[in-house]
Structures are given as structure tokens and as C-alpha cells.
mmCIF file of C-alpha atoms in Angstrom:
data_model
loop_
_atom_site.group_PDB
_atom_site.id
_atom_site.type_symbol
_atom_site.label_atom_id
_atom_site.label_comp_id
_atom_site.label_asym_id
_atom_site.label_seq_id
_atom_site.Cartn_x
_atom_site.Cartn_y
_atom_site.Cartn_z
ATOM 1 C CA MET A 16 177.536 113.083 100.247
ATOM 2 C CA ARG A 17 175.629 116.163 101.317
ATOM 3 C CA HIS A 18 174.434 116.305 104.908
ATOM 4 C CA ASP A 19 171.532 118.654 105.532
ATOM 5 C CA ALA A 20 167.999 118.669 106.827
ATOM 6 C CA ASN A 21 166.561 118.368 103.322
ATOM 7 C CA LEU A 22 168.084 114.910 102.983
ATOM 8 C CA ILE A 23 166.632 113.684 106.275
ATOM 9 C CA ALA A 24 163.148 112.327 105.677
ATOM 10 C CA ASP A 25 160.387 113.356 108.025
ATOM 11 C CA ARG A 26 160.263 110.578 110.584
ATOM 12 C CA PRO A 27 158.279 110.401 113.788
ATOM 13 C CA THR A 28 160.015 111.148 117.041
ATOM 14 C CA PHE A 29 158.964 109.414 120.213
ATOM 15 C CA VAL A 30 159.832 111.775 123.060
ATOM 16 C CA THR A 31 157.225 111.483 125.813
ATOM 17 C CA HIS A 32 158.646 113.619 128.627
ATOM 18 C CA LEU A 33 161.726 114.589 130.572
ATOM 19 C CA GLU A 34 162.516 113.405 134.079
ATOM 20 C CA CYS A 35 164.824 114.393 136.902
ATOM 21 C CA SER A 36 167.777 112.011 137.046
ATOM 22 C CA MET A 37 167.731 112.153 140.833
ATOM 23 C CA THR A 38 164.037 112.122 141.808
ATOM 24 C CA GLY A 39 162.247 110.863 138.704
ATOM 25 C CA GLU A 40 159.969 113.927 138.675
ATOM 26 C CA ARG A 41 158.391 114.363 135.233
ATOM 27 C CA TYR A 42 158.753 117.494 133.125
ATOM 28 C CA GLU A 43 156.837 118.407 130.009
ATOM 29 C CA ALA A 44 158.596 117.891 126.688
ATOM 30 C CA ASP A 45 158.832 120.672 124.095
ATOM 31 C CA ARG A 46 159.549 123.292 126.745
ATOM 32 C CA LEU A 47 162.840 125.009 127.495
ATOM 33 C CA HIS A 48 164.380 123.414 130.583
ATOM 34 C CA GLY A 49 167.656 123.664 132.477
ATOM 35 C CA LEU A 50 168.268 121.602 135.599
ATOM 36 C CA SER A 51 165.444 120.008 137.569
ATOM 37 C CA ARG A 52 163.924 121.581 140.656
ATOM 38 C CA VAL A 53 166.514 119.830 142.825
ATOM 39 C CA GLY A 54 169.359 121.070 140.635
ATOM 40 C CA ARG A 55 170.063 117.814 138.822
ATOM 41 C CA PRO A 56 170.225 116.905 135.109
ATOM 42 C CA LEU A 57 167.056 116.110 133.205
ATOM 43 C CA LEU A 58 166.894 112.977 131.057
ATOM 44 C CA VAL A 59 164.829 112.647 127.877
ATOM 45 C CA ARG A 60 162.436 109.694 127.859
ATOM 46 C CA TYR A 61 160.891 108.002 124.808
ATOM 47 C CA ASP A 62 158.017 105.750 123.861
ATOM 48 C CA LEU A 63 160.382 102.866 123.144
ATOM 49 C CA ASP A 64 157.567 100.477 122.212
ATOM 50 C CA GLY A 65 156.493 102.928 119.527
ATOM 51 C CA ALA A 66 160.086 103.407 118.374
ATOM 52 C CA ARG A 67 160.587 99.654 118.238
ATOM 53 C CA ALA A 68 157.641 99.251 115.901
ATOM 54 C CA ALA A 69 158.677 102.192 113.720
ATOM 55 C CA LEU A 70 162.392 101.444 113.474
ATOM 56 C CA PRO A 71 163.458 97.843 112.874
ATOM 57 C CA ARG A 72 167.148 97.423 113.566
ATOM 58 C CA ASP A 73 167.900 96.282 110.011
ATOM 59 C CA GLU A 74 166.530 99.571 108.652
ATOM 60 C CA LEU A 75 169.592 101.401 109.966
ATOM 61 C CA ALA A 76 171.894 99.714 107.443
ATOM 62 C CA ARG A 77 169.932 101.357 104.620
ATOM 63 C CA ARG A 78 170.413 104.887 105.966
ATOM 64 C CA PRO A 79 173.383 107.254 105.514
ATOM 65 C CA ALA A 80 176.154 106.536 108.019
ATOM 66 C CA ASP A 81 175.739 109.610 110.152
ATOM 67 C CA LEU A 82 174.408 110.681 113.530
ATOM 68 C CA TRP A 83 170.958 111.590 112.224
ATOM 69 C CA LYS A 84 170.180 108.053 111.098
ATOM 70 C CA TYR A 85 168.960 107.473 114.673
ATOM 71 C CA ARG A 86 166.343 110.217 114.322
ATOM 72 C CA GLU A 87 163.552 108.257 116.022
ATOM 73 C CA LEU A 88 165.674 108.040 119.174
ATOM 74 C CA LEU A 89 166.614 111.720 119.181
ATOM 75 C CA PRO A 90 164.653 114.683 120.540
ATOM 76 C CA VAL A 91 164.323 117.029 117.542
ATOM 77 C CA ARG A 92 160.661 117.047 116.460
ATOM 78 C CA ARG A 93 160.740 119.091 113.250
ATOM 79 C CA THR A 94 163.089 118.325 110.388
ATOM 80 C CA GLU A 95 163.621 122.013 109.619
ATOM 81 C CA ASN A 96 165.322 122.446 112.988
ATOM 82 C CA ILE A 97 167.982 119.847 112.317
ATOM 83 C CA VAL A 98 171.437 121.360 111.958
ATOM 84 C CA SER A 99 174.391 119.505 110.511
ATOM 85 C CA LEU A 100 178.003 119.993 109.511
ATOM 86 C CA GLY A 101 178.387 116.360 108.452
ATOM 87 C CA GLU A 102 178.343 114.224 111.610
ATOM 88 C CA ILE A 103 179.777 111.042 110.104
ATOM 89 C CA ALA A 104 180.075 107.670 111.785
ATOM 90 C CA THR A 105 183.581 107.673 113.254
ATOM 91 C CA PRO A 106 185.852 104.710 112.539
ATOM 92 C CA ILE A 107 186.947 102.035 114.982
ATOM 93 C CA ILE A 108 190.676 101.510 114.477
ATOM 94 C CA PRO A 109 192.729 98.605 115.856
ATOM 95 C CA LEU A 110 195.984 99.309 117.691
ATOM 96 C CA ASP A 111 197.515 96.016 116.623
ATOM 97 C CA LYS A 112 201.173 96.673 117.417
ATOM 98 C CA LEU A 113 200.466 98.071 120.862
ATOM 99 C CA ALA A 114 198.123 95.169 121.585
ATOM 100 C CA ARG A 115 200.662 92.541 120.504
ATOM 101 C CA ALA A 116 203.385 94.201 122.557
ATOM 102 C CA ALA A 117 201.172 93.813 125.628
ATOM 103 C CA GLY A 118 200.126 90.261 124.759
ATOM 104 C CA ALA A 119 196.552 91.369 124.083
ATOM 105 C CA ARG A 120 194.276 90.532 121.164
ATOM 106 C CA HIS A 121 191.559 93.153 120.679
ATOM 107 C CA LEU A 122 192.469 96.785 121.371
ATOM 108 C CA TRP A 123 190.428 99.293 119.396
ATOM 109 C CA VAL A 124 190.070 103.064 119.301
ATOM 110 C CA LYS A 125 186.914 104.882 118.278
ATOM 111 C CA ASP A 126 188.409 107.988 116.703
ATOM 112 C CA GLU A 127 186.025 110.850 117.393
ATOM 113 C CA GLY A 128 188.507 113.376 116.021
ATOM 114 C CA ARG A 129 186.951 112.839 112.569
ATOM 115 C CA LEU A 130 183.784 114.740 113.532
ATOM 116 C CA PRO A 131 183.069 118.398 112.669
ATOM 117 C CA THR A 132 185.296 120.797 114.640
ATOM 118 C CA GLY A 133 187.585 117.849 115.311
ATOM 119 C CA SER A 134 186.086 116.378 118.475
ATOM 120 C CA PHE A 135 183.278 114.325 119.980
ATOM 121 C CA LYS A 136 181.829 117.522 121.394
ATOM 122 C CA ALA A 137 180.142 117.885 118.009
ATOM 123 C CA ARG A 138 177.743 115.076 118.934
ATOM 124 C CA GLY A 139 176.407 116.755 122.044
ATOM 125 C CA LEU A 140 176.441 120.308 120.753
ATOM 126 C CA VAL A 141 174.730 119.570 117.434
ATOM 127 C CA MET A 142 171.797 118.193 119.426
ATOM 128 C CA ALA A 143 171.806 120.975 122.020
ATOM 129 C CA ILE A 144 171.891 123.678 119.349
ATOM 130 C CA ALA A 145 169.202 121.986 117.232
ATOM 131 C CA MET A 146 166.937 121.881 120.279
ATOM 132 C CA ALA A 147 167.838 125.465 121.189
ATOM 133 C CA LYS A 148 166.709 126.459 117.717
ATOM 134 C CA GLU A 149 163.521 124.419 118.038
ATOM 135 C CA LEU A 150 162.696 125.980 121.400
ATOM 136 C CA GLY A 151 163.382 129.564 120.340
ATOM 137 C CA VAL A 152 166.693 130.332 122.067
ATOM 138 C CA ARG A 153 168.399 133.489 120.795
ATOM 139 C CA THR A 154 171.713 133.458 122.746
ATOM 140 C CA ILE A 155 173.591 130.554 124.313
ATOM 141 C CA ALA A 156 176.472 130.758 126.781
ATOM 142 C CA MET A 157 178.783 128.070 128.078
ATOM 143 C CA PRO A 158 182.097 127.343 129.789
ATOM 144 C CA THR A 159 184.652 125.214 127.957
ATOM 145 C CA ASN A 160 188.118 123.712 128.128
ATOM 146 C CA GLY A 161 188.230 124.222 124.353
ATOM 147 C CA ASN A 162 186.536 121.665 122.148
ATOM 148 C CA ALA A 163 182.969 122.090 123.379
ATOM 149 C CA GLY A 164 183.155 125.825 122.849
ATOM 150 C CA ALA A 165 184.341 125.344 119.282
ATOM 151 C CA ALA A 166 181.488 122.964 118.486
ATOM 152 C CA ALA A 167 178.899 125.213 120.117
ATOM 153 C CA ALA A 168 180.169 128.254 118.226
ATOM 154 C CA ALA A 169 180.118 126.442 114.889
ATOM 155 C CA TYR A 170 176.602 125.072 115.190
ATOM 156 C CA ALA A 171 175.242 128.288 116.717
ATOM 157 C CA SER A 172 176.634 130.286 113.804
ATOM 158 C CA ARG A 173 175.112 127.784 111.408
ATOM 159 C CA VAL A 174 171.594 128.481 112.714
ATOM 160 C CA GLY A 175 171.979 132.149 113.612
ATOM 161 C CA ILE A 176 172.116 131.820 117.387
ATOM 162 C CA GLU A 177 174.456 134.151 119.255
ATOM 163 C CA SER A 178 177.119 132.420 121.376
ATOM 164 C CA VAL A 179 179.185 133.565 124.357
ATOM 165 C CA VAL A 180 181.989 131.314 125.598
ATOM 166 C CA PHE A 181 184.190 131.461 128.703
ATOM 167 C CA CYS A 182 187.370 129.389 128.940
ATOM 168 C CA PRO A 183 190.233 129.038 131.423
ATOM 169 C CA ALA A 184 193.114 131.352 130.564
ATOM 170 C CA ASP A 185 195.439 128.390 129.897
ATOM 171 C CA THR A 186 193.099 126.729 127.378
ATOM 172 C CA PRO A 187 195.138 125.606 124.329
ATOM 173 C CA GLU A 188 195.575 128.595 122.052
ATOM 174 C CA VAL A 189 194.268 126.841 118.959
ATOM 175 C CA ASN A 190 190.981 126.164 120.763
ATOM 176 C CA VAL A 191 190.529 129.772 121.855
ATOM 177 C CA ARG A 192 191.182 131.073 118.361
ATOM 178 C CA GLU A 193 188.978 128.389 116.806
ATOM 179 C CA ILE A 194 186.047 129.406 119.021
ATOM 180 C CA ALA A 195 186.401 133.035 117.977
ATOM 181 C CA ALA A 196 186.857 132.117 114.318
ATOM 182 C CA GLN A 197 183.570 130.199 114.440
ATOM 183 C CA GLY A 198 181.723 133.323 115.501
ATOM 184 C CA ALA A 199 181.505 133.250 119.302
ATOM 185 C CA ARG A 200 182.479 135.982 121.727
ATOM 186 C CA VAL A 201 185.157 134.198 123.731
ATOM 187 C CA TYR A 202 186.626 135.323 127.068
ATOM 188 C CA ARG A 203 189.681 133.954 128.884
ATOM 189 C CA VAL A 204 189.112 133.592 132.630
ATOM 190 C CA ASN A 205 191.712 133.314 135.391
ATOM 191 C CA GLY A 206 190.262 130.089 136.805
ATOM 192 C CA TYR A 207 189.020 126.591 136.021
ATOM 193 C CA ILE A 208 186.057 125.472 133.922
ATOM 194 C CA ASP A 209 183.731 125.478 136.941
ATOM 195 C CA ASP A 210 184.748 129.086 137.625
ATOM 196 C CA CYS A 211 183.800 129.841 134.021
ATOM 197 C CA GLY A 212 180.513 128.056 134.632
ATOM 198 C CA LYS A 213 179.713 130.398 137.524
ATOM 199 C CA LEU A 214 180.166 133.363 135.189
ATOM 200 C CA VAL A 215 177.813 131.735 132.685
ATOM 201 C CA GLY A 216 175.238 131.282 135.434
ATOM 202 C CA GLN A 217 175.495 134.927 136.456
ATOM 203 C CA GLY A 218 175.220 136.075 132.853
ATOM 204 C CA ALA A 219 172.209 133.844 132.303
ATOM 205 C CA LYS A 220 170.428 135.608 135.166
ATOM 206 C CA GLU A 221 171.451 139.115 134.156
ATOM 207 C CA ARG A 222 171.389 138.874 130.367
ATOM 208 C CA GLY A 223 168.901 136.080 129.662
ATOM 209 C CA TRP A 224 171.453 133.789 128.033
ATOM 210 C CA PHE A 225 170.517 130.117 127.846
ATOM 211 C CA ASP A 226 173.050 128.110 129.859
ATOM 212 C CA LEU A 227 174.467 125.362 127.651
ATOM 213 C CA SER A 228 176.867 124.041 130.308
ATOM 214 C CA THR A 229 177.512 120.302 130.501
ATOM 215 C CA LEU A 230 174.361 118.508 131.727
ATOM 216 C CA LYS A 231 172.638 121.788 132.622
ATOM 217 C CA GLU A 232 170.360 121.261 129.634
ATOM 218 C CA PRO A 233 168.913 117.868 128.633
ATOM 219 C CA TYR A 234 170.018 117.397 125.053
ATOM 220 C CA ARG A 235 173.792 117.097 124.974
ATOM 221 C CA ILE A 236 173.357 113.646 126.519
ATOM 222 C CA GLU A 237 171.095 112.677 123.612
ATOM 223 C CA GLY A 238 173.744 113.670 121.097
ATOM 224 C CA LYS A 239 176.492 111.889 122.985
ATOM 225 C CA LYS A 240 174.454 108.706 123.343
ATOM 226 C CA THR A 241 174.841 108.218 119.580
ATOM 227 C CA MET A 242 178.356 106.983 120.378
ATOM 228 C CA GLY A 243 176.745 103.974 122.043
ATOM 229 C CA LEU A 244 174.229 103.424 119.248
ATOM 230 C CA GLU A 245 176.919 103.751 116.618
ATOM 231 C CA LEU A 246 179.546 101.501 118.175
ATOM 232 C CA ALA A 247 176.955 98.762 118.734
ATOM 233 C CA GLU A 248 175.961 98.879 115.084
ATOM 234 C CA GLN A 249 179.583 98.954 113.925
ATOM 235 C CA LEU A 250 180.424 95.901 116.043
ATOM 236 C CA GLY A 251 177.501 93.834 114.760
ATOM 237 C CA TRP A 252 175.334 94.547 117.820
ATOM 238 C CA GLU A 253 177.831 92.855 120.128
ATOM 239 C CA LEU A 254 179.172 95.317 122.694
ATOM 240 C CA PRO A 255 182.845 95.214 123.706
ATOM 241 C CA ASP A 256 183.870 93.744 127.039
ATOM 242 C CA VAL A 257 185.383 96.992 128.310
ATOM 243 C CA ILE A 258 185.135 100.674 127.360
ATOM 244 C CA PHE A 259 187.741 103.184 128.547
ATOM 245 C CA TYR A 260 186.289 106.681 128.471
ATOM 246 C CA PRO A 261 188.093 109.984 129.239
ATOM 247 C CA THR A 262 185.912 111.517 131.927
ATOM 248 C CA GLY A 263 185.547 115.183 132.779
ATOM 249 C CA GLY A 264 181.891 116.188 132.785
ATOM 250 C CA GLY A 265 181.056 112.619 131.781
ATOM 251 C CA THR A 266 178.251 113.342 129.322
ATOM 252 C CA GLY A 267 179.406 110.680 126.895
ATOM 253 C CA LEU A 268 179.726 107.946 129.489
ATOM 254 C CA ILE A 269 176.261 108.771 130.831
ATOM 255 C CA GLY A 270 174.858 108.976 127.296
ATOM 256 C CA MET A 271 176.277 105.621 126.224
ATOM 257 C CA TRP A 272 174.933 103.926 129.338
ATOM 258 C CA LYS A 273 171.508 105.382 128.503
ATOM 259 C CA ALA A 274 171.828 104.200 124.901
ATOM 260 C CA PHE A 275 172.589 100.630 125.973
ATOM 261 C CA ALA A 276 169.414 100.517 128.083
ATOM 262 C CA GLU A 277 167.326 101.940 125.244
ATOM 263 C CA MET A 278 168.773 99.473 122.736
ATOM 264 C CA GLU A 279 167.931 96.544 124.999
ATOM 265 C CA ALA A 280 164.363 97.824 125.321
ATOM 266 C CA LEU A 281 164.205 98.041 121.521
ATOM 267 C CA GLY A 282 165.398 94.453 121.195
ATOM 268 C CA TRP A 283 168.574 95.480 119.385
ATOM 269 C CA ILE A 284 171.004 94.064 121.942
ATOM 270 C CA GLY A 285 170.855 91.644 124.850
ATOM 271 C CA ARG A 286 171.639 92.145 128.526
ATOM 272 C CA LYS A 287 175.424 92.182 128.146
ATOM 273 C CA ARG A 288 177.054 95.496 129.052
ATOM 274 C CA PRO A 289 180.667 96.630 128.799
ATOM 275 C CA ARG A 290 182.524 97.418 131.995
ATOM 276 C CA MET A 291 182.761 101.192 131.913
ATOM 277 C CA ILE A 292 186.139 102.589 132.963
ATOM 278 C CA ALA A 293 186.037 106.291 133.804
ATOM 279 C CA VAL A 294 189.529 107.614 133.096
ATOM 280 C CA GLN A 295 190.854 110.726 134.800
ATOM 281 C CA ALA A 296 194.244 112.354 135.269
ATOM 282 C CA GLU A 297 196.061 112.093 138.590
ATOM 283 C CA GLY A 298 196.078 115.889 138.807
ATOM 284 C CA CYS A 299 192.271 116.073 138.571
ATOM 285 C CA ALA A 300 190.517 112.898 139.710
ATOM 286 C CA PRO A 301 187.345 113.716 141.678
ATOM 287 C CA MET A 302 185.470 110.684 140.297
ATOM 288 C CA VAL A 303 188.304 108.330 141.185
ATOM 289 C CA ARG A 304 188.440 109.648 144.739
ATOM 290 C CA ALA A 305 184.659 109.309 145.151
ATOM 291 C CA PHE A 306 184.629 105.842 143.577
ATOM 292 C CA GLU A 307 187.365 104.560 145.842
ATOM 293 C CA ALA A 308 185.669 106.061 148.898
ATOM 294 C CA GLY A 309 182.347 104.443 147.994
ATOM 295 C CA GLU A 310 180.664 107.831 147.651
ATOM 296 C CA ARG A 311 177.867 108.608 145.195
ATOM 297 C CA HIS A 312 178.845 112.265 144.847
ATOM 298 C CA ALA A 313 182.272 113.762 144.216
ATOM 299 C CA THR A 314 183.638 116.780 146.057
ATOM 300 C CA ARG A 315 185.513 119.492 144.175
ATOM 301 C CA TRP A 316 189.129 118.731 143.284
ATOM 302 C CA GLU A 317 191.362 121.590 144.332
ATOM 303 C CA ASP A 318 194.463 122.721 142.388
ATOM 304 C CA ALA A 319 193.452 120.739 139.301
ATOM 305 C CA HIS A 320 196.241 120.277 136.746
ATOM 306 C CA THR A 321 196.901 117.971 133.794
ATOM 307 C CA VAL A 322 198.075 118.136 130.190
ATOM 308 C CA ALA A 323 194.728 116.576 129.244
ATOM 309 C CA MET A 324 192.726 119.801 129.451
ATOM 310 C CA GLY A 325 189.477 118.204 128.323
ATOM 311 C CA ILE A 326 189.267 116.129 131.506
ATOM 312 C CA ARG A 327 190.371 118.919 133.838
ATOM 313 C CA VAL A 328 186.931 119.317 135.404
ATOM 314 C CA PRO A 329 187.186 119.844 139.174
ATOM 315 C CA GLN A 330 183.484 119.254 139.817
ATOM 316 C CA ALA A 331 180.760 117.731 137.624
ATOM 317 C CA VAL A 332 177.022 118.227 138.052
ATOM 318 C CA GLY A 333 176.405 114.678 136.801
ATOM 319 C CA ASP A 334 178.849 113.048 139.202
ATOM 320 C CA PHE A 335 176.344 110.521 140.564
ATOM 321 C CA LEU A 336 175.262 109.494 137.068
ATOM 322 C CA ILE A 337 178.878 108.770 136.130
ATOM 323 C CA LEU A 338 179.536 106.807 139.315
ATOM 324 C CA ASP A 339 176.233 104.921 139.050
ATOM 325 C CA ALA A 340 177.034 103.794 135.498
ATOM 326 C CA VAL A 341 180.561 102.735 136.413
ATOM 327 C CA ARG A 342 179.367 100.700 139.382
ATOM 328 C CA GLU A 343 176.364 99.148 137.629
ATOM 329 C CA SER A 344 178.652 98.013 134.822
ATOM 330 C CA GLY A 345 181.184 96.408 137.158
ATOM 331 C CA GLY A 346 183.772 98.944 136.039
ATOM 332 C CA VAL A 347 186.089 101.286 137.899
ATOM 333 C CA ALA A 348 187.242 104.884 137.927
ATOM 334 C CA MET A 349 190.995 105.174 137.571
ATOM 335 C CA ALA A 350 193.618 107.903 137.216
ATOM 336 C CA VAL A 351 196.819 108.023 135.185
ATOM 337 C CA SER A 352 199.827 110.318 135.310
ATOM 338 C CA ASP A 353 200.644 113.008 132.771
ATOM 339 C CA ALA A 354 203.880 111.132 132.019
ATOM 340 C CA ALA A 355 201.906 107.987 131.175
ATOM 341 C CA ILE A 356 199.538 110.035 128.999
ATOM 342 C CA ALA A 357 202.423 111.566 127.045
ATOM 343 C CA GLN A 358 204.050 108.163 126.587
ATOM 344 C CA ALA A 359 200.792 106.663 125.335
ATOM 345 C CA VAL A 360 200.291 109.453 122.785
ATOM 346 C CA ASP A 361 203.847 108.975 121.527
ATOM 347 C CA ASP A 362 203.553 105.180 121.327
ATOM 348 C CA ALA A 363 200.239 105.191 119.465
ATOM 349 C CA ALA A 364 201.582 107.629 116.875
ATOM 350 C CA ARG A 365 204.962 105.967 116.343
ATOM 351 C CA GLN A 366 203.841 102.343 116.483
ATOM 352 C CA ASP A 367 200.307 102.315 115.088
ATOM 353 C CA GLY A 368 200.204 105.637 113.221
ATOM 354 C CA LEU A 369 197.256 107.089 115.146
ATOM 355 C CA LEU A 370 197.743 110.545 116.633
ATOM 356 C CA LEU A 371 195.723 110.651 119.854
ATOM 357 C CA CYS A 372 194.781 113.757 121.764
ATOM 358 C CA PRO A 373 195.986 113.799 125.400
ATOM 359 C CA GLU A 374 192.567 112.687 126.648
ATOM 360 C CA GLY A 375 192.645 109.772 124.208
ATOM 361 C CA GLY A 376 196.170 109.023 125.373
ATOM 362 C CA ALA A 377 194.811 108.843 128.906
ATOM 363 C CA THR A 378 192.556 105.933 127.923
ATOM 364 C CA LEU A 379 195.476 104.019 126.426
ATOM 365 C CA ALA A 380 197.552 104.697 129.534
ATOM 366 C CA ALA A 381 194.645 103.520 131.697
ATOM 367 C CA TRP A 382 194.282 100.303 129.676
ATOM 368 C CA ARG A 383 197.962 99.565 130.187
ATOM 369 C CA LYS A 384 197.600 100.180 133.907
ATOM 370 C CA ALA A 385 194.436 98.076 134.118
ATOM 371 C CA LEU A 386 196.117 95.238 132.217
ATOM 372 C CA ALA A 387 199.106 95.311 134.560
ATOM 373 C CA GLU A 388 196.837 95.281 137.608
ATOM 374 C CA GLY A 389 194.638 92.449 136.304
ATOM 375 C CA LEU A 390 191.532 94.610 135.940
ATOM 376 C CA VAL A 391 191.243 93.567 132.291
ATOM 377 C CA SER A 392 192.490 90.417 130.642
ATOM 378 C CA PRO A 393 194.535 90.162 127.420
ATOM 379 C CA ASP A 394 191.693 88.243 125.755
ATOM 380 C CA GLU A 395 188.978 90.838 126.317
ATOM 381 C CA THR A 396 187.708 93.150 123.598
ATOM 382 C CA VAL A 397 188.606 96.686 124.643
ATOM 383 C CA LEU A 398 187.412 99.958 123.116
ATOM 384 C CA LEU A 399 189.201 103.226 123.855
ATOM 385 C CA PHE A 400 187.809 106.649 123.004
ATOM 386 C CA ASN A 401 189.977 109.232 121.302
ATOM 387 C CA CYS A 402 187.831 112.296 121.804
ATOM 388 C CA ALA A 403 189.573 114.811 119.510
ATOM 389 C CA THR A 404 192.154 115.147 116.803
ATOM 390 C CA GLY A 405 195.663 115.283 118.186
ATOM 391 C CA LEU A 406 196.398 118.141 115.782
ATOM 392 C CA LYS A 407 194.648 120.575 118.147
ATOM 393 C CA TYR A 408 197.340 120.180 120.775
ATOM 394 C CA PRO A 409 200.938 121.450 120.879
ATOM 395 C CA LEU A 410 203.355 118.950 119.358
ATOM 396 C CA ALA A 411 207.074 118.865 120.078
ATOM 397 C CA ASP A 412 209.266 120.021 117.203
ATOM 398 C CA GLN A 413 211.456 117.009 116.411
ATOM 399 C CA SER A 414 212.535 118.171 112.968
ATOM 400 C CA ARG A 415 216.128 118.846 111.889
ATOM 401 C CA THR A 416 217.556 121.278 109.377
ATOM 402 C CA LEU A 417 219.674 120.884 106.271
ATOM 403 C CA ASP A 418 221.664 123.435 104.318
ATOM 404 C CA LYS A 419 220.927 122.936 100.642
ATOM 405 C CA ASP A 420 224.174 124.690 99.713
ATOM 406 C CA ALA A 421 226.410 122.479 101.864
ATOM 407 C CA PRO A 422 227.500 118.876 101.271
ATOM 408 C CA VAL A 423 224.946 116.426 102.708
ATOM 409 C CA ASP A 424 226.041 113.166 104.304
ATOM 410 C CA PHE A 425 223.035 111.058 103.323
ATOM 411 C CA SER A 426 224.400 108.064 105.208
ATOM 412 C CA ALA A 427 223.858 110.030 108.411
ATOM 413 C CA LEU A 428 220.261 110.940 107.652
#
């Protein structure tokens, strides 16, 4: 099936305004915005009564199974500004063997590695780039731990927007090369992602780049919220009991929480919400520390380190939105070790055939820890997020060699 703007019928959009996530101050839609006046993320608001009348829930089943089927609940006004590389609905895959081994019944993974550029960053960046096109942006810049930069570069190239990307020097090599191959100017920086973000901010002031950093523009959340819309539809409009989400900048967790509220207002779901579990690595766990201390904001995590590069975010601008969602849902923020992450990745691949990325492995490790500590029960329906294809990360070479010219003892193979 082709995926392009010509196949997406002109449908009304229902954006009314933007508002500051901290103060509620209103901002005019259809204007280029970064953070609010108090330096906090802006949230897109909709005429949900109008959307409810225009988009009956049953209509979705008749549309192509992709991200753009939710057009009425997305911010792009004009069809010609839609950009797409084929944002399919990602499958929900049971981990039956791992569940049975733990005495559990319903353990599922939403495998976001099937999206363009191999990660869930495609959801946020396709929306951010489409809106950048609609609002006349010529050059975007952003920091990345790898996957977001690749998605931004791909979609920017697709619509003719220039892209500049800064990444930590130890970003996985395949990510750095992928970003460059997709047309961005990519620079390795001797620091963390927030250090890269400071360079983006300086360049935005000096060069006029539009800062596409996580939550520093309003539209990545809108792309990421489609995870919540999509999983609800896939599960027959019954949300799971618990969602484990790998949390760095937290856009997806924030976006899903927003989607659940919008769906209830539309009459698509009831009041039930999943407990949201924000999963971090022990070597970089600012949200966990703030959650356990009862704080609404998280201080910067020094000396951040983990094999799960995508969640190595020492400080997040949307910290309070993450923590608010976790607490409102009755969930927790929890950290797992790199050893537990590696074990989870290995177990999922060998036992259930699903190759998780390290960040996805972190959610499996967190579920195991939560189960052991009684934070989830074996009977609950649990959804993990695998945020990227495991093929983007270094894999151990466990192959052996054979000499074709020598006798082979097949009984030993």
C-alpha cells in the first residue's frame, strides 16, 4: 500500500490553541512556537466536541492502518504538508514463554522498531517535521542519542528542510552514520545529550535554526500520542492494566497520557487508565530519584551511563509532566541495572524470538523486578514498549567457524 499525502482525504482538523503545560496560558495556533514564556512545553488543544461529531470511533476501522488515520486529532491543517515514509500500525506481540516462566498470563510488547528509520522516534518527528513545513521552517537542529536524529534527518530530507544534528561522541556508530546517510549534518560532541542541546540552543540564536529538541516544540507529543490511540484500538478499546515505558525525555509517556484523556472526552474509552511505569537505567535515573523523593521536578543526573543510550537523558524539560502522569496513574518510576537489561534482551530473543533494543530490554527487566516486588500481579495485562529495532545496536558475535576442507564431526555441531 502506498502511503502519501495524496491518499489522505482532506479532513477537518480541530486545533483550537496551544497552552503552557505549567501555567495554562493560551497561545495562538498556526504560529511557530518553542517553549512557553515560563520555559515549559506547550500542549496542543482541540475542539473535542467537534472531533467527536466528525469522527465516530467505528470509522477508524475503515481507514488504512497507519498513523495518519487519526488526522482529526493531529495538528497538520493542510493535506499537502503531510509527510510520510509509511508510518504503519506497529504490532503487539505476546512474550508467552517469558510470561509462563514467571507465572504470568498477559505480557505483550508493542514493537515500535517496525516504523520508518527503525524506531518510535518516527512518530514524533514525522509530526514535528510536517508542522515545520506547514509553518515555513527552513532549517531544523536537534540533539540526539541516535534514533531521533535519524528520524528527523529522514523526514527533513523528504520535505526539503535542512537538518543539523548533534550527538554524544559515544552514540552507537550505526546511528551516527544513519543520520548522515539521511542527509543531515551530524556532529559528535564530547558530552551528554543535554550538552548537545545547549549547542542547539546557541546555534538557534546565532544561525536562526528552529530548535527541534524534545518538548521544546509542541508537535512531537502529538505524534507520540498516536501510540496511545493505536494501542487502544488494537486492544478493542480496553486499555492494559500496566504500561512499562522506557523514559528519557518522556515524550511518549506524556503523549499517551494526553491521548487517553482525549479518547475519554471523545467517548471512545471509559475512565480506566493503565498504571504508567517510567523505566530508567540505574546509571541515569533522575525521574526515579525525583519520584521517590516526592519531588515534581528532577535535578540533573551527573555521570550518566548505561548501555541503553536512548534513555541516557540526564535532565528532561518535561520532567513534571512525566512525574504527574506516573503519579496520577498510580504508577511508579523505577530503575534497572545494565546487567538486567542485557539479560532481558538475551532472554526475549532466545525464548520468544523477539530482538529487543536495550531500552526495550529495560522494560522487560523492570516488569520482572516489579513482579518480584509485588508492584504488578501475574494476572494483570502488561504492555511493554520496544522503542527500536535491536539490529541498530552492537550484537555479540557468537558464531563459530568450520573448515570446508577438513573432516567435520557433525555429531559435535
